[in-house]
Amino acid sequence: MRAARLIRMVLLLQARVSMTAAELARELEVSERTVTRDAQALSAAGVPVYADRGRTGGYRLVGGYRTGLTGLGRGEAEALFLSGVPGALRDMGLADTASTARLKVSAALLPALRGAAGTAEQRFHLDAPGWFHDEPAPELLAPVADAVWNDRRIAVRYRRGGAGEVERVLEPYGLVLKAGVWYLCARVDAGAHRVYRLDRFTAVEADGGRFVRDGAFDLPGFWEQRAAQFVRALWRTSVTLRLSPEGVARLRYAVGPAAEEATAGEPDGEGWVTVTVPTESEEVAYTQVLVLGPEVEVLAPAGLRERCAGAARRAAARYR
C-alpha cells in the first residue's frame, strides 16, 4: 500500500513540478505528516525530492528528475479509455486504476502539454444518468465488470418477472449504462446474445473458466439494435391526435421516441395537424396526452377521447 503511494507521489511531482504538503495530502488521501515521512523515505531511496520552506514552499523533484515508472499496464490503459465517465469508473471499482493511468500519462508528457488533461476536464463532462434520477449502482456491478474485463464465465441468479429467480451460466461480453441503469450483454451456452438488467441479479460467482469472444461481436451495434427492438416491441397500439402548432412542437417531450414514428397529415384551416402516434397502451397514452393540455384533441380511440374529455371537464370545474 505504501509503495503504491510513494510511486503516486513521485508521479504527481513529476507531472506538476511543485506541490504543497496540503495538496499532496489531499491527492494521496493522507495527513500532511504522512506526506513529510513519505518525502523523507523517497529521499533516502535516492529520489531527489526537495522541500522548499516557507508559506509559498512545497515539494519538487530536483534537476529534471524523470522516473521510469510511466509505462501503462493493461488494466490502466483500458481504464483510461473510460475516464470520461467518472461515476461509471467508481461504480465498477476502477477509479484508482484510472487515476494512476492518468498520472502516468501526464508524467510522460512534455511540460508544455501537461495542462491538456485539466483543460479538457474543465470544458467537457459526461453526466450519463437522466434528470431527477439518483439510482444507486447495483451491488454486484464490480464482480460482473471484472468478469467482463477478463473474459470469465459467471454463474448468476436473477429475478425474472413472475418466474422467480432463475440460474444461468453467462459469458459476459459487455456492460452498458443507459439513463443511470446498468445492463449486461451476455451469451448463454454459446448461443444468442441477450441483455440483462444488473439490478435484478441476486448472486454472481466466477464459474472458474474463461470463454473465447466472438470476434464479430460489436457491442455498440448490438446495443443500438436491441434498444430499437425493445422500444418498438412496447408499441402495441396507436392513437390519433389533432395537434395545434404548439402541440406539434411539444409532442416529442410528451411521447418520447414514439414521436419519430408518428405519421402526420397536412395542417387544416386552423393550422392544426392530425397525427397517428404509436403507444404502449391506452393507459400510457392517457398520461402522455394530458401533458399536452389544450394543445391536443384526441380523435381515436373513442374510449381515450371520452376519458380525456372527462379529465378536461373536471379541470374546468376545478378552476371555475
mmCIF file of C-alpha atoms in Angstrom:
data_model
loop_
_atom_site.group_PDB
_atom_site.id
_atom_site.type_symbol
_atom_site.label_atom_id
_atom_site.label_comp_id
_atom_site.label_asym_id
_atom_site.label_seq_id
_atom_site.Cartn_x
_atom_site.Cartn_y
_atom_site.Cartn_z
ATOM 1 C CA MET A 1 0.000 0.000 0.000
ATOM 2 C CA ARG A 2 2.759 2.454 0.949
ATOM 3 C CA ALA A 3 4.860 1.532 -2.092
ATOM 4 C CA ALA A 4 1.956 2.391 -4.392
ATOM 5 C CA ARG A 5 1.504 5.697 -2.568
ATOM 6 C CA LEU A 6 5.201 6.569 -2.939
ATOM 7 C CA ILE A 7 5.050 5.876 -6.675
ATOM 8 C CA ARG A 8 1.950 8.018 -6.944
ATOM 9 C CA MET A 9 3.691 10.846 -5.076
ATOM 10 C CA VAL A 10 6.658 10.772 -7.484
ATOM 11 C CA LEU A 11 4.309 10.832 -10.482
ATOM 12 C CA LEU A 12 2.371 13.766 -9.033
ATOM 13 C CA LEU A 13 5.551 15.782 -8.538
ATOM 14 C CA GLN A 14 6.810 14.859 -11.980
ATOM 15 C CA ALA A 15 3.533 15.936 -13.570
ATOM 16 C CA ARG A 16 3.007 19.177 -11.612
ATOM 17 C CA VAL A 17 6.583 20.302 -10.894
ATOM 18 C CA SER A 18 5.814 21.588 -7.367
ATOM 19 C CA MET A 19 3.103 20.824 -4.817
ATOM 20 C CA THR A 20 2.477 21.875 -1.228
ATOM 21 C CA ALA A 21 2.160 19.329 1.554
ATOM 22 C CA ALA A 22 -1.558 20.123 1.778
ATOM 23 C CA GLU A 23 -2.056 19.495 -1.950
ATOM 24 C CA LEU A 24 -0.187 16.190 -1.790
ATOM 25 C CA ALA A 25 -2.106 15.138 1.315
ATOM 26 C CA ARG A 26 -5.388 15.843 -0.460
ATOM 27 C CA GLU A 27 -4.387 13.919 -3.605
ATOM 28 C CA LEU A 28 -2.965 10.946 -1.688
ATOM 29 C CA GLU A 29 -5.737 10.977 0.952
ATOM 30 C CA VAL A 30 -3.281 11.006 3.870
ATOM 31 C CA SER A 31 -2.166 13.512 6.503
ATOM 32 C CA GLU A 32 0.480 16.167 5.898
ATOM 33 C CA ARG A 33 2.677 14.387 8.442
ATOM 34 C CA THR A 34 2.491 11.236 6.320
ATOM 35 C CA VAL A 35 3.480 13.293 3.263
ATOM 36 C CA THR A 36 6.572 14.515 5.155
ATOM 37 C CA ARG A 37 7.542 10.959 6.113
ATOM 38 C CA ASP A 38 6.992 9.725 2.555
ATOM 39 C CA ALA A 39 9.162 12.523 1.152
ATOM 40 C CA GLN A 40 11.931 11.560 3.565
ATOM 41 C CA ALA A 41 11.611 7.915 2.539
ATOM 42 C CA LEU A 42 11.890 8.806 -1.147
ATOM 43 C CA SER A 43 14.940 10.954 -0.488
ATOM 44 C CA ALA A 44 16.585 8.128 1.447
ATOM 45 C CA ALA A 45 15.908 5.816 -1.511
ATOM 46 C CA GLY A 46 17.738 8.151 -3.883
ATOM 47 C CA VAL A 47 14.778 10.051 -5.371
ATOM 48 C CA PRO A 48 15.775 13.758 -5.290
ATOM 49 C CA VAL A 49 12.733 15.196 -3.524
ATOM 50 C CA TYR A 50 13.428 18.719 -2.270
ATOM 51 C CA ALA A 51 11.292 20.656 0.231
ATOM 52 C CA ASP A 52 11.077 24.444 -0.135
ATOM 53 C CA ARG A 53 10.333 26.062 3.200
ATOM 54 C CA GLY A 54 8.043 28.995 3.863
ATOM 55 C CA ARG A 55 4.462 29.988 3.073
ATOM 56 C CA THR A 56 4.902 29.528 -0.668
ATOM 57 C CA GLY A 57 7.069 26.444 -0.347
ATOM 58 C CA GLY A 58 6.346 22.886 -1.303
ATOM 59 C CA TYR A 59 7.855 19.687 -2.628
ATOM 60 C CA ARG A 60 9.535 19.282 -6.002
ATOM 61 C CA LEU A 61 11.897 16.989 -7.876
ATOM 62 C CA VAL A 62 15.401 18.361 -8.356
ATOM 63 C CA GLY A 63 17.281 18.582 -11.637
ATOM 64 C CA GLY A 64 14.521 17.496 -14.013
ATOM 65 C CA TYR A 65 14.370 14.029 -12.448
ATOM 66 C CA ARG A 66 12.326 11.577 -14.540
ATOM 67 C CA THR A 67 11.054 8.276 -13.241
ATOM 68 C CA GLY A 68 10.857 5.196 -15.433
ATOM 69 C CA LEU A 69 7.505 4.252 -13.898
ATOM 70 C CA THR A 70 5.347 5.822 -16.613
ATOM 71 C CA GLY A 71 4.669 2.627 -18.571
ATOM 72 C CA LEU A 72 0.969 1.822 -18.591
ATOM 73 C CA GLY A 73 -0.241 -1.595 -17.538
ATOM 74 C CA ARG A 74 -3.037 -3.249 -19.498
ATOM 75 C CA GLY A 75 -5.665 -2.555 -16.848
ATOM 76 C CA GLU A 76 -4.600 1.080 -16.552
ATOM 77 C CA ALA A 77 -4.715 1.586 -20.309
ATOM 78 C CA GLU A 78 -8.206 0.064 -20.513
ATOM 79 C CA ALA A 79 -9.468 2.164 -17.612
ATOM 80 C CA LEU A 80 -8.026 5.311 -19.186
ATOM 81 C CA PHE A 81 -10.446 4.996 -22.116
ATOM 82 C CA LEU A 82 -13.334 5.183 -19.630
ATOM 83 C CA SER A 83 -12.001 8.219 -17.795
ATOM 84 C CA GLY A 84 -14.696 10.463 -19.284
ATOM 85 C CA VAL A 85 -17.313 8.604 -17.221
ATOM 86 C CA PRO A 86 -16.023 9.046 -13.640
ATOM 87 C CA GLY A 87 -19.209 7.791 -11.997
ATOM 88 C CA ALA A 88 -19.120 4.576 -14.010
ATOM 89 C CA LEU A 89 -15.438 4.050 -13.170
ATOM 90 C CA ARG A 90 -16.180 4.446 -9.488
ATOM 91 C CA ASP A 91 -19.119 2.037 -9.601
ATOM 92 C CA MET A 92 -17.028 -0.623 -11.362
ATOM 93 C CA GLY A 93 -14.179 -0.262 -8.876
ATOM 94 C CA LEU A 94 -11.768 1.222 -11.435
ATOM 95 C CA ALA A 95 -11.401 4.788 -10.154
ATOM 96 C CA ASP A 96 -7.960 4.252 -8.573
ATOM 97 C CA THR A 97 -6.654 2.391 -11.620
ATOM 98 C CA ALA A 98 -7.779 5.170 -13.958
ATOM 99 C CA SER A 99 -6.327 7.840 -11.698
ATOM 100 C CA THR A 100 -2.923 6.139 -11.731
ATOM 101 C CA ALA A 101 -3.092 5.779 -15.506
ATOM 102 C CA ARG A 102 -3.859 9.473 -15.963
ATOM 103 C CA LEU A 103 -0.934 10.373 -13.737
ATOM 104 C CA LYS A 104 1.421 8.187 -15.781
ATOM 105 C CA VAL A 105 0.257 9.786 -18.998
ATOM 106 C CA SER A 106 0.626 13.260 -17.519
ATOM 107 C CA ALA A 107 4.111 12.453 -16.224
ATOM 108 C CA ALA A 108 5.173 11.196 -19.645
ATOM 109 C CA LEU A 109 4.033 14.355 -21.462
ATOM 110 C CA LEU A 110 6.251 17.305 -22.213
ATOM 111 C CA PRO A 111 5.868 20.077 -19.592
ATOM 112 C CA ALA A 112 4.067 22.324 -22.080
ATOM 113 C CA LEU A 113 1.397 19.674 -22.644
ATOM 114 C CA ARG A 114 0.713 18.629 -19.061
ATOM 115 C CA GLY A 115 -2.170 21.033 -18.692
ATOM 116 C CA ALA A 116 -4.096 19.431 -21.574
ATOM 117 C CA ALA A 117 -5.905 16.916 -19.371
ATOM 118 C CA GLY A 118 -7.116 19.596 -16.956
ATOM 119 C CA THR A 119 -8.119 21.871 -19.831
ATOM 120 C CA ALA A 120 -10.317 19.171 -21.377
ATOM 121 C CA GLU A 121 -11.716 18.119 -17.998
ATOM 122 C CA GLN A 122 -12.916 21.653 -17.281
ATOM 123 C CA ARG A 123 -14.569 22.005 -20.688
ATOM 124 C CA PHE A 124 -16.255 18.630 -21.335
ATOM 125 C CA HIS A 125 -18.086 16.424 -18.852
ATOM 126 C CA LEU A 126 -20.378 13.442 -19.399
ATOM 127 C CA ASP A 127 -23.265 13.058 -16.947
ATOM 128 C CA ALA A 128 -24.871 9.770 -18.007
ATOM 129 C CA PRO A 129 -27.966 9.427 -15.749
ATOM 130 C CA GLY A 130 -31.170 11.235 -16.649
ATOM 131 C CA TRP A 131 -32.577 14.159 -14.692
ATOM 132 C CA PHE A 132 -34.184 13.503 -11.306
ATOM 133 C CA HIS A 133 -32.667 10.013 -11.106
ATOM 134 C CA ASP A 134 -30.233 9.006 -8.391
ATOM 135 C CA GLU A 135 -30.083 5.273 -8.969
ATOM 136 C CA PRO A 136 -27.515 3.520 -6.750
ATOM 137 C CA ALA A 137 -25.052 1.281 -8.559
ATOM 138 C CA PRO A 138 -26.020 -2.428 -8.460
ATOM 139 C CA GLU A 139 -24.233 -4.222 -5.621
ATOM 140 C CA LEU A 140 -22.888 -6.871 -7.985
ATOM 141 C CA LEU A 141 -21.565 -4.479 -10.629
ATOM 142 C CA ALA A 142 -17.891 -4.773 -9.609
ATOM 143 C CA PRO A 143 -17.613 -8.597 -9.907
ATOM 144 C CA VAL A 144 -19.519 -8.550 -13.194
ATOM 145 C CA ALA A 145 -17.230 -5.813 -14.541
ATOM 146 C CA ASP A 146 -14.194 -7.860 -13.501
ATOM 147 C CA ALA A 147 -15.560 -10.868 -15.392
ATOM 148 C CA VAL A 148 -16.190 -8.709 -18.468
ATOM 149 C CA TRP A 149 -12.615 -7.374 -18.407
ATOM 150 C CA ASN A 150 -11.097 -10.840 -18.025
ATOM 151 C CA ASP A 151 -13.428 -12.890 -20.281
ATOM 152 C CA ARG A 152 -14.512 -15.156 -17.421
ATOM 153 C CA ARG A 153 -17.805 -17.027 -17.285
ATOM 154 C CA ILE A 154 -20.090 -16.304 -14.351
ATOM 155 C CA ALA A 155 -22.852 -18.272 -12.667
ATOM 156 C CA VAL A 156 -25.692 -15.904 -11.815
ATOM 157 C CA ARG A 157 -29.089 -15.851 -10.193
ATOM 158 C CA TYR A 158 -31.525 -13.143 -11.238
ATOM 159 C CA ARG A 159 -35.170 -12.191 -10.852
ATOM 160 C CA ARG A 160 -37.246 -12.721 -13.999
ATOM 161 C CA GLY A 161 -40.775 -11.365 -13.727
ATOM 162 C CA GLY A 162 -43.227 -13.793 -12.193
ATOM 163 C CA ALA A 163 -40.896 -16.766 -12.714
ATOM 164 C CA GLY A 164 -38.984 -16.010 -9.507
ATOM 165 C CA GLU A 165 -35.223 -16.487 -9.502
ATOM 166 C CA VAL A 166 -33.525 -18.132 -12.472
ATOM 167 C CA GLU A 167 -29.990 -19.537 -12.620
ATOM 168 C CA ARG A 168 -27.753 -19.175 -15.673
ATOM 169 C CA VAL A 169 -24.109 -19.523 -16.663
ATOM 170 C CA LEU A 170 -23.227 -16.484 -18.775
ATOM 171 C CA GLU A 171 -20.393 -15.346 -20.989
ATOM 172 C CA PRO A 172 -20.341 -11.615 -20.109
ATOM 173 C CA TYR A 173 -19.458 -9.651 -23.247
ATOM 174 C CA GLY A 174 -20.080 -6.053 -22.223
ATOM 175 C CA LEU A 175 -21.722 -3.571 -19.872
ATOM 176 C CA VAL A 176 -23.960 -0.690 -20.938
ATOM 177 C CA LEU A 177 -25.003 2.280 -18.803
ATOM 178 C CA LYS A 178 -28.297 3.656 -20.100
ATOM 179 C CA ALA A 179 -30.008 6.576 -18.322
ATOM 180 C CA GLY A 180 -28.473 5.534 -14.989
ATOM 181 C CA VAL A 181 -29.364 1.829 -15.358
ATOM 182 C CA TRP A 182 -26.687 -0.834 -15.911
ATOM 183 C CA TYR A 183 -27.243 -3.671 -18.400
ATOM 184 C CA LEU A 184 -25.132 -6.735 -19.171
ATOM 185 C CA CYS A 185 -24.878 -8.076 -22.715
ATOM 186 C CA ALA A 186 -24.038 -11.759 -22.410
ATOM 187 C CA ARG A 187 -24.173 -15.052 -24.283
ATOM 188 C CA VAL A 188 -25.781 -18.199 -22.884
ATOM 189 C CA ASP A 189 -24.353 -21.618 -23.804
ATOM 190 C CA ALA A 190 -22.543 -20.183 -26.844
ATOM 191 C CA GLY A 191 -25.946 -19.231 -28.250
ATOM 192 C CA ALA A 192 -27.509 -15.857 -28.934
ATOM 193 C CA HIS A 193 -26.552 -12.719 -27.055
ATOM 194 C CA ARG A 194 -29.086 -11.401 -24.582
ATOM 195 C CA VAL A 195 -29.496 -8.346 -22.355
ATOM 196 C CA TYR A 196 -29.896 -8.494 -18.557
ATOM 197 C CA ARG A 197 -30.625 -5.699 -16.075
ATOM 198 C CA LEU A 198 -27.910 -5.814 -13.466
ATOM 199 C CA ASP A 199 -30.113 -4.620 -10.615
ATOM 200 C CA ARG A 200 -32.095 -7.867 -10.961
ATOM 201 C CA PHE A 201 -29.044 -10.038 -10.224
ATOM 202 C CA THR A 202 -29.137 -11.565 -6.744
ATOM 203 C CA ALA A 203 -25.883 -13.577 -6.911
ATOM 204 C CA VAL A 204 -22.766 -13.680 -9.082
ATOM 205 C CA GLU A 205 -19.977 -16.247 -8.824
ATOM 206 C CA ALA A 206 -16.973 -16.935 -11.010
ATOM 207 C CA ASP A 207 -17.582 -20.114 -12.978
ATOM 208 C CA GLY A 208 -13.869 -20.888 -12.986
ATOM 209 C CA GLY A 209 -13.490 -20.939 -16.743
ATOM 210 C CA ARG A 210 -12.689 -18.466 -19.474
ATOM 211 C CA PHE A 211 -14.538 -18.058 -22.751
ATOM 212 C CA VAL A 212 -13.368 -17.128 -26.226
ATOM 213 C CA ARG A 213 -15.027 -13.998 -27.540
ATOM 214 C CA ASP A 214 -16.753 -13.930 -30.886
ATOM 215 C CA GLY A 215 -14.556 -11.526 -32.831
ATOM 216 C CA ALA A 216 -17.518 -10.393 -34.920
ATOM 217 C CA PHE A 217 -19.480 -9.172 -31.883
ATOM 218 C CA ASP A 218 -19.873 -5.385 -31.875
ATOM 219 C CA LEU A 219 -21.179 -4.082 -28.540
ATOM 220 C CA PRO A 220 -22.306 -0.580 -29.691
ATOM 221 C CA GLY A 221 -24.026 -2.018 -32.769
ATOM 222 C CA PHE A 222 -25.674 -4.822 -30.786
ATOM 223 C CA TRP A 223 -26.959 -2.406 -28.152
ATOM 224 C CA GLU A 224 -28.328 0.047 -30.721
ATOM 225 C CA GLN A 225 -30.241 -2.753 -32.459
ATOM 226 C CA ARG A 226 -31.617 -4.231 -29.228
ATOM 227 C CA ALA A 227 -32.628 -0.847 -27.860
ATOM 228 C CA ALA A 228 -34.590 -0.082 -31.028
ATOM 229 C CA GLN A 229 -36.244 -3.518 -30.900
ATOM 230 C CA PHE A 230 -37.158 -3.015 -27.250
ATOM 231 C CA VAL A 231 -38.843 0.328 -27.877
ATOM 232 C CA ARG A 232 -40.789 -0.938 -30.886
ATOM 233 C CA ALA A 233 -41.910 -4.053 -29.002
ATOM 234 C CA LEU A 234 -43.625 -1.809 -26.466
ATOM 235 C CA TRP A 235 -45.800 -0.141 -29.112
ATOM 236 C CA ARG A 236 -48.831 -2.414 -29.300
ATOM 237 C CA THR A 237 -51.408 0.126 -30.410
ATOM 238 C CA SER A 238 -51.739 3.706 -31.671
ATOM 239 C CA VAL A 239 -53.756 6.855 -31.048
ATOM 240 C CA THR A 240 -54.939 9.569 -33.427
ATOM 241 C CA LEU A 241 -54.499 13.125 -32.224
ATOM 242 C CA ARG A 242 -55.262 16.588 -33.549
ATOM 243 C CA LEU A 243 -52.467 18.954 -32.522
ATOM 244 C CA SER A 244 -52.049 22.724 -32.548
ATOM 245 C CA PRO A 245 -48.710 24.096 -33.811
ATOM 246 C CA GLU A 246 -47.604 24.320 -30.166
ATOM 247 C CA GLY A 247 -48.776 20.746 -29.598
ATOM 248 C CA VAL A 248 -46.710 19.551 -32.568
ATOM 249 C CA ALA A 249 -43.628 21.257 -31.107
ATOM 250 C CA ARG A 250 -44.206 19.645 -27.692
ATOM 251 C CA LEU A 251 -45.157 16.185 -28.932
ATOM 252 C CA ARG A 252 -41.677 14.669 -28.622
ATOM 253 C CA TYR A 253 -41.445 15.784 -24.991
ATOM 254 C CA ALA A 254 -44.775 14.101 -24.254
ATOM 255 C CA VAL A 255 -44.344 10.760 -26.060
ATOM 256 C CA GLY A 256 -40.555 10.399 -26.392
ATOM 257 C CA PRO A 257 -39.168 8.230 -29.227
ATOM 258 C CA ALA A 258 -42.701 7.474 -30.463
ATOM 259 C CA ALA A 259 -42.763 10.979 -31.956
ATOM 260 C CA GLU A 260 -40.172 9.864 -34.510
ATOM 261 C CA GLU A 261 -42.538 7.133 -35.717
ATOM 262 C CA ALA A 262 -45.647 9.319 -35.876
ATOM 263 C CA THR A 263 -47.391 9.939 -39.199
ATOM 264 C CA ALA A 264 -48.904 13.361 -39.829
ATOM 265 C CA GLY A 265 -51.276 14.879 -42.345
ATOM 266 C CA GLU A 266 -51.409 18.408 -43.713
ATOM 267 C CA PRO A 267 -52.430 21.328 -41.445
ATOM 268 C CA ASP A 268 -56.142 22.188 -41.573
ATOM 269 C CA GLY A 269 -57.670 25.653 -41.832
ATOM 270 C CA GLU A 270 -56.818 26.386 -38.189
ATOM 271 C CA GLY A 271 -53.245 25.195 -38.569
ATOM 272 C CA TRP A 272 -53.899 22.030 -36.559
ATOM 273 C CA VAL A 273 -52.421 18.710 -37.717
ATOM 274 C CA THR A 274 -53.852 15.178 -37.420
ATOM 275 C CA VAL A 275 -51.183 12.764 -36.180
ATOM 276 C CA THR A 276 -51.161 8.995 -35.557
ATOM 277 C CA VAL A 277 -48.747 8.048 -32.774
ATOM 278 C CA PRO A 278 -47.693 4.515 -31.663
ATOM 279 C CA THR A 279 -48.052 3.827 -27.942
ATOM 280 C CA GLU A 280 -47.806 1.025 -25.391
ATOM 281 C CA SER A 281 -51.439 1.121 -24.294
ATOM 282 C CA GLU A 282 -54.423 3.376 -23.886
ATOM 283 C CA GLU A 283 -53.435 3.876 -20.230
ATOM 284 C CA VAL A 284 -49.963 5.124 -21.191
ATOM 285 C CA ALA A 285 -51.417 7.317 -23.941
ATOM 286 C CA TYR A 286 -53.796 8.911 -21.422
ATOM 287 C CA THR A 287 -50.940 10.142 -19.215
ATOM 288 C CA GLN A 288 -48.988 11.354 -22.253
ATOM 289 C CA VAL A 289 -51.902 13.256 -23.808
ATOM 290 C CA LEU A 290 -52.690 15.074 -20.561
ATOM 291 C CA VAL A 291 -49.219 16.640 -20.688
ATOM 292 C CA LEU A 292 -50.227 18.471 -23.886
ATOM 293 C CA GLY A 293 -53.235 20.091 -22.201
ATOM 294 C CA PRO A 294 -55.344 22.290 -24.517
ATOM 295 C CA GLU A 295 -52.909 21.848 -27.415
ATOM 296 C CA VAL A 296 -54.351 18.402 -28.277
ATOM 297 C CA GLU A 297 -57.673 16.827 -29.198
ATOM 298 C CA VAL A 298 -57.964 13.032 -29.099
ATOM 299 C CA LEU A 299 -59.783 11.694 -32.142
ATOM 300 C CA ALA A 300 -59.376 7.945 -31.562
ATOM 301 C CA PRO A 301 -59.816 5.555 -29.915
ATOM 302 C CA ALA A 302 -63.227 6.610 -28.635
ATOM 303 C CA GLY A 303 -62.568 5.384 -25.086
ATOM 304 C CA LEU A 304 -59.459 7.527 -24.768
ATOM 305 C CA ARG A 305 -61.281 10.558 -26.229
ATOM 306 C CA GLU A 306 -64.061 10.249 -23.659
ATOM 307 C CA ARG A 307 -61.581 9.761 -20.816
ATOM 308 C CA CYS A 308 -59.621 12.879 -21.778
ATOM 309 C CA ALA A 309 -62.861 14.837 -22.194
ATOM 310 C CA GLY A 310 -63.840 13.824 -18.651
ATOM 311 C CA ALA A 311 -60.446 14.989 -17.343
ATOM 312 C CA ALA A 312 -60.918 18.321 -19.128
ATOM 313 C CA ARG A 313 -64.387 18.778 -17.581
ATOM 314 C CA ARG A 314 -63.041 18.061 -14.095
ATOM 315 C CA ALA A 315 -60.158 20.501 -14.613
ATOM 316 C CA ALA A 316 -62.553 23.209 -15.867
ATOM 317 C CA ALA A 317 -64.813 22.681 -12.828
ATOM 318 C CA ARG A 318 -61.838 22.922 -10.502
ATOM 319 C CA TYR A 319 -60.743 26.261 -11.978
ATOM 320 C CA ARG A 320 -64.254 27.717 -12.205
#
